[in-house]
GROMACS .gro file of C-alpha atoms in nm:
model
  220
    1MET     CA    1   2.152   3.709  -0.284
    2ALA     CA    2   2.021   3.842   0.047
    3GLY     CA    3   2.030   4.215   0.062
    4VAL     CA    4   2.071   4.256  -0.312
    5SER     CA    5   1.804   4.490  -0.444
    6ARG     CA    6   1.878   4.471  -0.814
    7PRO     CA    7   1.696   4.211  -1.026
    8LEU     CA    8   1.846   3.871  -1.085
    9ARG     CA    9   2.029   3.884  -1.416
   10VAL     CA   10   1.958   3.585  -1.645
   11LEU     CA   11   2.140   3.472  -1.957
   12LEU     CA   12   1.958   3.241  -2.198
   13VAL     CA   13   2.161   2.983  -2.393
   14ASP     CA   14   1.973   2.778  -2.653
   15ASP     CA   15   2.017   2.721  -3.026
   16ASP     CA   16   1.640   2.742  -3.080
   17ALA     CA   17   1.543   3.107  -3.121
   18LEU     CA   18   1.180   3.027  -3.037
   19VAL     CA   19   1.279   2.873  -2.706
   20ARG     CA   20   1.489   3.177  -2.620
   21ALA     CA   21   1.201   3.409  -2.716
   22GLY     CA   22   0.952   3.215  -2.504
   23LEU     CA   23   1.179   3.210  -2.200
   24SER     CA   24   1.257   3.581  -2.241
   25MET     CA   25   0.888   3.675  -2.258
   26MET     CA   26   0.810   3.462  -1.955
   27LEU     CA   27   1.097   3.575  -1.732
   28ASP     CA   28   1.101   3.942  -1.822
   29GLY     CA   29   0.745   3.965  -1.693
   30ILE     CA   30   0.848   3.851  -1.343
   31HIS     CA   31   0.929   4.106  -1.072
   32GLY     CA   32   1.291   4.078  -0.964
   33ILE     CA   33   1.418   3.891  -1.275
   34CYS     CA   34   1.570   4.049  -1.587
   35VAL     CA   35   1.687   3.866  -1.899
   36VAL     CA   36   2.012   4.048  -1.981
   37GLY     CA   37   2.132   3.851  -2.284
   38GLU     CA   38   2.112   3.550  -2.512
   39ALA     CA   39   2.350   3.306  -2.678
   40ALA     CA   40   2.270   3.066  -2.957
   41ASP     CA   41   2.557   2.824  -2.896
   42GLY     CA   42   2.799   2.721  -2.624
   43ASP     CA   43   3.091   2.894  -2.790
   44GLU     CA   44   2.912   3.228  -2.747
   45VAL     CA   45   2.876   3.181  -2.372
   46PRO     CA   46   3.213   3.325  -2.250
   47ALA     CA   47   3.168   3.653  -2.439
   48ALA     CA   48   2.802   3.677  -2.334
   49ALA     CA   49   2.897   3.621  -1.968
   50ASP     CA   50   3.166   3.891  -1.993
   51ALA     CA   51   2.924   4.132  -2.155
   52HIS     CA   52   2.621   4.078  -1.929
   53ALA     CA   53   2.753   3.947  -1.593
   54PRO     CA   54   2.457   3.714  -1.534
   55ASP     CA   55   2.364   3.572  -1.196
   56VAL     CA   56   2.193   3.268  -1.348
   57VAL     CA   57   2.240   3.102  -1.690
   58LEU     CA   58   1.964   2.884  -1.836
   59MET     CA   59   2.163   2.639  -2.047
   60ASP     CA   60   2.057   2.402  -2.325
   61LEU     CA   61   2.253   2.078  -2.356
   62ARG     CA   62   2.272   1.999  -2.725
   63MET     CA   63   2.396   2.276  -2.948
   64PRO     CA   64   2.577   2.260  -3.284
   65ARG     CA   65   2.928   2.369  -3.192
   66VAL     CA   66   2.986   2.359  -2.815
   67ASP     CA   67   2.749   2.159  -2.592
   68GLY     CA   68   2.598   2.284  -2.267
   69ILE     CA   69   2.808   2.063  -2.042
   70THR     CA   70   3.131   2.203  -2.184
   71ALA     CA   71   2.996   2.558  -2.162
   72THR     CA   72   2.882   2.499  -1.802
   73ARG     CA   73   3.227   2.365  -1.704
   74GLY     CA   74   3.387   2.676  -1.850
   75LEU     CA   75   3.152   2.910  -1.667
   76ARG     CA   76   3.206   2.738  -1.333
   77ARG     CA   77   3.584   2.783  -1.366
   78ARG     CA   78   3.549   3.164  -1.381
   79PRO     CA   79   3.656   3.370  -1.076
   80HIS     CA   80   3.301   3.473  -0.996
   81PRO     CA   81   3.089   3.212  -1.177
   82PRO     CA   82   2.718   3.246  -1.237
   83GLU     CA   83   2.486   2.967  -1.134
   84VAL     CA   84   2.377   2.735  -1.414
   85ILE     CA   85   2.044   2.563  -1.466
   86VAL     CA   86   2.037   2.306  -1.745
   87LEU     CA   87   1.706   2.323  -1.933
   88THR     CA   88   1.674   2.039  -2.182
   89THR     CA   89   1.464   1.768  -2.335
   90PHE     CA   90   1.744   1.510  -2.302
   91ASP     CA   91   1.717   1.351  -1.956
   92THR     CA   92   1.946   1.048  -1.986
   93ASP     CA   93   2.131   0.947  -1.669
   94GLU     CA   94   2.458   1.034  -1.838
   95ASN     CA   95   2.344   1.386  -1.930
   96ILE     CA   96   2.213   1.451  -1.577
   97LEU     CA   97   2.529   1.338  -1.399
   98TYR     CA   98   2.766   1.502  -1.644
   99ALA     CA   99   2.583   1.829  -1.614
  100LEU     CA  100   2.576   1.823  -1.231
  101ARG     CA  101   2.940   1.723  -1.209
  102ALA     CA  102   3.028   2.006  -1.447
  103GLY     CA  103   2.887   2.246  -1.187
  104ALA     CA  104   2.524   2.295  -1.284
  105GLY     CA  105   2.313   2.394  -0.984
  106GLY     CA  106   1.990   2.267  -1.141
  107PHE     CA  107   1.856   2.035  -1.408
  108LEU     CA  108   1.509   2.096  -1.548
  109LEU     CA  109   1.319   1.949  -1.842
  110LYS     CA  110   1.173   2.186  -2.100
  111ASP     CA  111   0.825   2.072  -2.015
  112THR     CA  112   0.866   2.213  -1.664
  113PRO     CA  113   0.579   2.455  -1.583
  114PRO     CA  114   0.672   2.826  -1.608
  115ALA     CA  115   0.613   2.888  -1.238
  116GLN     CA  116   0.861   2.611  -1.149
  117ILE     CA  117   1.124   2.755  -1.384
  118VAL     CA  118   1.085   3.096  -1.219
  119ASP     CA  119   1.115   2.934  -0.873
  120ALA     CA  120   1.421   2.745  -0.988
  121VAL     CA  121   1.594   3.064  -1.106
  122ARG     CA  122   1.538   3.223  -0.765
  123ARG     CA  123   1.635   2.916  -0.562
  124VAL     CA  124   1.953   2.840  -0.757
  125ALA     CA  125   2.057   3.209  -0.736
  126ALA     CA  126   2.016   3.175  -0.358
  127GLY     CA  127   2.239   2.866  -0.350
  128ASP     CA  128   1.976   2.597  -0.335
  129PRO     CA  129   2.001   2.321  -0.597
  130ILE     CA  130   1.693   2.227  -0.792
  131LEU     CA  131   1.602   1.922  -1.002
  132SER     CA  132   1.287   1.821  -1.181
  133PRO     CA  133   1.096   1.572  -0.967
  134ARG     CA  134   1.139   1.306  -1.235
  135ILE     CA  135   1.513   1.362  -1.228
  136THR     CA  136   1.528   1.342  -0.849
  137ARG     CA  137   1.348   1.010  -0.851
  138ARG     CA  138   1.581   0.865  -1.108
  139LEU     CA  139   1.888   0.972  -0.919
  140MET     CA  140   1.749   0.824  -0.598
  141ASP     CA  141   1.675   0.499  -0.780
  142ARG     CA  142   2.028   0.461  -0.915
  143ALA     CA  143   2.129   0.132  -0.766
  144VAL     CA  144   2.473   0.079  -0.906
  145ILE     CA  145   2.757   0.298  -0.785
  146GLN     CA  146   3.049   0.317  -1.028
  147ALA     CA  147   3.354   0.112  -0.930
  148GLY     CA  148   3.557   0.291  -0.666
  149ALA     CA  149   3.315   0.584  -0.627
  150TYR     CA  150   3.202   0.470  -0.278
  151GLU     CA  151   3.559   0.446  -0.149
  152ARG     CA  152   3.661   0.777  -0.303
  153ALA     CA  153   3.358   0.951  -0.160
  154ARG     CA  154   3.416   0.808   0.187
  155ALA     CA  155   3.781   0.908   0.181
  156ALA     CA  156   3.688   1.261   0.073
  157LEU     CA  157   3.431   1.301   0.349
  158ALA     CA  158   3.676   1.172   0.608
  159VAL     CA  159   3.863   1.503   0.593
  160LEU     CA  160   3.561   1.685   0.726
  161SER     CA  161   3.479   1.749   1.087
  162PRO     CA  162   3.178   1.570   1.243
  163ARG     CA  163   2.975   1.893   1.232
  164GLU     CA  164   3.063   1.946   0.866
  165ASN     CA  165   2.951   1.588   0.794
  166ASP     CA  166   2.619   1.671   0.961
  167VAL     CA  167   2.580   1.963   0.723
  168VAL     CA  168   2.672   1.742   0.422
  169LEU     CA  169   2.397   1.499   0.519
  170ALA     CA  170   2.144   1.777   0.553
  171VAL     CA  171   2.244   1.925   0.218
  172ALA     CA  172   2.210   1.582   0.059
  173ARG     CA  173   1.858   1.565   0.192
  174GLY     CA  174   1.771   1.889   0.015
  175ARG     CA  175   1.752   2.106   0.324
  176THR     CA  176   1.777   2.486   0.286
  177ASN     CA  177   2.023   2.683   0.500
  178ALA     CA  178   1.740   2.790   0.732
  179GLU     CA  179   1.620   2.430   0.774
  180ILE     CA  180   1.973   2.309   0.844
  181ALA     CA  181   2.015   2.586   1.100
  182ALA     CA  182   1.695   2.476   1.275
  183GLU     CA  183   1.780   2.106   1.267
  184LEU     CA  184   2.138   2.143   1.387
  185TYR     CA  185   2.081   2.431   1.632
  186MET     CA  186   2.307   2.681   1.470
  187SER     CA  187   2.273   3.018   1.298
  188VAL     CA  188   2.222   3.051   0.922
  189THR     CA  189   2.549   3.238   0.911
  190THR     CA  190   2.725   2.943   1.068
  191VAL     CA  191   2.560   2.701   0.823
  192LYS     CA  192   2.684   2.918   0.531
  193ALA     CA  193   3.037   2.913   0.678
  194HIS     CA  194   3.028   2.535   0.709
  195VAL     CA  195   2.907   2.498   0.348
  196SER     CA  196   3.185   2.726   0.227
  197ASN     CA  197   3.443   2.526   0.424
  198ILE     CA  198   3.310   2.196   0.284
  199LEU     CA  199   3.326   2.323  -0.073
  200SER     CA  200   3.682   2.443  -0.017
  201LYS     CA  201   3.804   2.129   0.153
  202LEU     CA  202   3.651   1.899  -0.108
  203GLY     CA  203   3.726   2.110  -0.412
  204LEU     CA  204   3.362   2.129  -0.513
  205ASP     CA  205   3.169   2.405  -0.686
  206ASN     CA  206   2.819   2.395  -0.529
  207ARG     CA  207   2.570   2.221  -0.301
  208THR     CA  208   2.455   1.983  -0.571
  209GLN     CA  209   2.802   1.832  -0.593
  210ILE     CA  210   2.804   1.792  -0.212
  211ALA     CA  211   2.477   1.599  -0.245
  212LEU     CA  212   2.622   1.380  -0.520
  213LEU     CA  213   2.927   1.299  -0.310
  214ALA     CA  214   2.704   1.208  -0.014
  215HIS     CA  215   2.506   0.988  -0.248
  216ASP     CA  216   2.823   0.813  -0.370
  217ALA     CA  217   2.923   0.758  -0.008
  218GLY     CA  218   2.592   0.592   0.061
  219LEU     CA  219   2.471   0.860   0.301
  220ALA     CA  220   2.170   0.974   0.105
   0.00000   0.00000   0.00000
C-alpha cells in the first residue's frame, strides 16, 4: 500500500448487526481507514466486494447460509483479491487452519482490543500476516503434523532457490519485508520480488500460507 494516499477500504462481514455497528463506529473514527460496506452473510460477499472494492475484509466465521471460510476462499480466487482478516469467537484448531489455508491473512478473536484490530487492518493491507497471540501460541504448540504433510512441504520447498528458502524461513518467523531486507542484506524491493516468486512457484495466496508450509516442513 506504499504510496497510496486514499484510505484503506474495509468491508465488514458478520451476521450480528451489533458487531457490524461496533466495528464500523470504531474503524470509521481512525485516520486512513474507511468502512465502505457491510454484509450480513457469506453469500452477500461477492456482490459487496464488486460494489465496494475493499482492500481488507473483516470476516466472521459462522453465518447462517455461507460460512466465512467459504466466502474467504471465493474472495481469494478473484483477479485482484482483498486481504481477509477472520474475526471470530470460534478459535478451534480446525477453524484456524481452514481459514488460513483458504487465504485469510489474519485470524483475530472478537475480544481483541480495538487498537490491535486497527493495527491488524493496516498490517494485513501491507502484506504482513497477523494472528492473535493466543492463536500463534497454539499453532506453535501443534506437535502432530498430518500424515504426508512434512514430505509434501519439503518437496514443494525443494523447487525454490537457496535465497528464496532464506526468505521463506524469515517469513515463517514473522519478519516484515524491512526486517528481512536487513537480515539478508538485500533491498526491500528485492525481498518483495522474492516473495512474489515464492507465491507464484508454490501456488500460494499470501505470506501466511508460506509460513504454514514452512511449519509443515519443520523449518519454523
